[in-house]
Amino acid sequence: MAAGEQLLKVQGVETYYGNIRALAGIDVEVKKGEIVSLIGANGAGKSTLMMTICGSPQARTGSIIFDGQDITRLPTHEIARLRIAQSPEGRRIFPRMTVLENLQMGAGLDNLKYFNEDVEKIFTMFPRLKERQSQRGGTLSGGEQQMLSIGRALMARPKLLLLDEPSLGLAPLIVKGIFEAIKVLNEKEGLTVFLVEQNAFAALKLSHRAYVLVNGKVTMSGSGKELLANPEVRAAYLEGGRH
Ligand SMILES: Nc1ncnc2c1ncn2[C@@H]1O[C@H](COP(=O)(O)OP(=O)(O)O)[C@@H](O)[C@H]1O
Ligand SMILES: [Mg+2]
């Protein structure tokens, strides 16, 4: 789909853990209606960027502009209120709450009037969640927990959906289903998605644009297609992977 105006602009961002610099000056941009992915090896700083966008940890230098507003120094709850929703690495659903309760936790107070409508939408997208709506989150399979984590993020009616490694630990067929759901959300509803993935092949295939992250720095960027065809990307992230 045609990309619109700028939604997220990360500029010169450095993030530290104590004295360790995990992000070494990151420039990344996401436009409204885009799916943009950030690929890179384990430890490259992908999750750190995602968490920095959400305000914890905060960027030490640089700026993060979301929807025209400087959010670099905002506390996480205020950033969430601007409708940036995250499905974090490892899903982090509430294991003792039911599927439906987990979805309730994702809905902002402002969105309660849409609750039934939004739950139905998520159940249509992921019928397995409907079947298991009264089951506790902790009893779901990995793929179902991922669906729930995405569903919970969607309950916030996000302007920007951040997904950290949705494919982690899942069988290829399940990954395919989840990525298909993301694609449909983007195409049908214009949802803007920023995706972090070690599974470069699936991410690049899905994305309009992508960035390659190495040791806290962006080393390459381009359209998903360009990067899929790029010999360096292929050698580093795709050889021996799923083609
Ligand atoms: N809480 C933390 N404290 C100290 N170092 C961390 C912490 N989280 C991540 N790191 C370090 O920051 C770097 C980037 O990590 P991370 O963002 O998790 O990478 P990725 O998500 O790409 O695997 C790594 O070297 C990692 O060891
Ligand atoms: Mg990570």
Short mmCIF file of N, CA, C and O in Angstrom, two decimals, residues 14 17 23 50 54 60-61 93 103 106 109 112 117 120-121 132 142 167-168 174 200 203 206 208 219 227 234 238 240:
data_model
loop_
_atom_site.label_atom_id
_atom_site.label_comp_id
_atom_site.label_asym_id
_atom_site.label_seq_id
_atom_site.Cartn_x
_atom_site.Cartn_y
_atom_site.Cartn_z
N GLU A 14 21.22 7.06 20.97
CA GLU A 14 22.16 6.20 21.70
C GLU A 14 21.51 5.78 23.00
O GLU A 14 20.93 6.61 23.71
N TYR A 17 23.29 0.71 28.72
CA TYR A 17 23.02 -0.03 29.95
C TYR A 17 24.24 0.22 30.84
O TYR A 17 25.31 -0.33 30.57
N LEU A 23 23.01 1.01 21.76
CA LEU A 23 22.64 1.65 20.48
C LEU A 23 23.61 2.80 20.25
O LEU A 23 23.78 3.67 21.10
N MET A 50 13.52 -1.13 20.34
CA MET A 50 12.07 -1.20 20.56
C MET A 50 11.71 -0.65 21.94
O MET A 50 10.78 0.13 22.09
N CYS A 54 9.68 2.89 23.44
CA CYS A 54 8.65 2.88 24.49
C CYS A 54 9.10 3.57 25.78
O CYS A 54 8.35 3.61 26.75
N ARG A 60 19.90 8.10 25.65
CA ARG A 60 20.77 9.07 26.32
C ARG A 60 20.99 10.29 25.42
O ARG A 60 21.01 11.41 25.89
N THR A 61 21.13 10.03 24.13
CA THR A 61 21.22 11.14 23.18
C THR A 61 20.30 10.85 22.00
O THR A 61 19.85 9.73 21.82
N ILE A 93 2.61 -12.50 28.11
CA ILE A 93 1.19 -12.50 28.44
C ILE A 93 1.04 -12.81 29.94
O ILE A 93 2.01 -13.20 30.58
N LEU A 103 -6.84 -9.95 27.05
CA LEU A 103 -7.24 -8.95 26.06
C LEU A 103 -7.77 -7.70 26.75
O LEU A 103 -7.51 -6.57 26.32
N GLY A 106 -5.21 -5.24 27.68
CA GLY A 106 -4.64 -4.44 26.60
C GLY A 106 -5.47 -3.22 26.24
O GLY A 106 -4.97 -2.27 25.62
N LEU A 109 -8.53 2.55 28.89
CA LEU A 109 -9.83 2.95 29.46
C LEU A 109 -10.67 3.69 28.43
O LEU A 109 -11.90 3.56 28.39
N LEU A 112 -12.88 1.28 26.08
CA LEU A 112 -13.79 0.26 26.59
C LEU A 112 -15.08 0.17 25.79
O LEU A 112 -15.67 -0.90 25.66
N GLU A 117 -16.49 -5.16 20.12
CA GLU A 117 -16.16 -5.07 18.70
C GLU A 117 -14.70 -5.48 18.44
O GLU A 117 -14.40 -6.26 17.53
N GLU A 120 -14.05 -9.20 19.06
CA GLU A 120 -14.57 -9.99 17.94
C GLU A 120 -13.62 -9.96 16.76
O GLU A 120 -13.41 -10.96 16.08
N LYS A 121 -13.05 -8.80 16.52
CA LYS A 121 -12.12 -8.65 15.41
C LYS A 121 -10.89 -9.54 15.61
O LYS A 121 -10.42 -10.20 14.68
N ARG A 132 -10.33 -20.69 22.80
CA ARG A 132 -9.66 -20.81 24.10
C ARG A 132 -9.88 -19.59 25.00
O ARG A 132 -9.12 -19.37 25.92
N GLY A 142 2.91 -21.98 22.29
CA GLY A 142 3.73 -20.80 21.98
C GLY A 142 3.10 -19.92 20.91
O GLY A 142 3.06 -18.69 21.02
N SER A 167 8.21 -14.39 15.67
CA SER A 167 8.41 -15.75 15.17
C SER A 167 9.24 -16.62 16.10
O SER A 167 9.38 -17.82 15.87
N LEU A 168 9.76 -16.02 17.16
CA LEU A 168 10.72 -16.73 18.01
C LEU A 168 10.16 -18.03 18.58
O LEU A 168 9.14 -18.05 19.26
N ILE A 174 3.19 -21.90 11.72
CA ILE A 174 2.58 -20.96 12.67
C ILE A 174 3.08 -19.54 12.36
O ILE A 174 2.31 -18.57 12.36
N ALA A 200 15.09 -13.21 9.28
CA ALA A 200 15.19 -12.17 8.26
C ALA A 200 14.32 -12.48 7.04
O ALA A 200 13.71 -11.58 6.47
N ALA A 203 10.65 -11.70 7.68
CA ALA A 203 10.46 -10.27 7.93
C ALA A 203 10.61 -9.48 6.63
O ALA A 203 9.80 -8.58 6.35
N LEU A 206 7.72 -9.75 4.20
CA LEU A 206 6.50 -9.06 4.64
C LEU A 206 6.62 -7.54 4.53
O LEU A 206 5.61 -6.84 4.36
N HIS A 208 7.64 -3.52 3.74
CA HIS A 208 7.88 -2.55 2.67
C HIS A 208 9.33 -2.12 2.67
O HIS A 208 9.97 -2.03 1.64
N THR A 219 23.47 -0.66 9.43
CA THR A 219 24.51 -0.78 8.41
C THR A 219 23.93 -0.77 7.00
O THR A 219 24.66 -0.54 6.04
N LEU A 227 16.67 -5.85 -0.04
CA LEU A 227 17.52 -6.51 0.96
C LEU A 227 17.49 -8.02 0.80
O LEU A 227 18.49 -8.68 1.03
N ARG A 234 22.08 -11.75 2.22
CA ARG A 234 21.85 -13.19 2.01
C ARG A 234 22.91 -14.01 2.75
O ARG A 234 22.60 -14.98 3.42
N LEU A 238 20.54 -15.01 5.51
CA LEU A 238 19.59 -15.89 4.82
C LEU A 238 20.16 -17.24 4.44
O LEU A 238 19.42 -18.20 4.32
N GLY A 240 21.27 -20.79 4.44
CA GLY A 240 20.98 -21.86 5.39
C GLY A 240 19.67 -21.64 6.13
O GLY A 240 19.22 -22.51 6.86
#
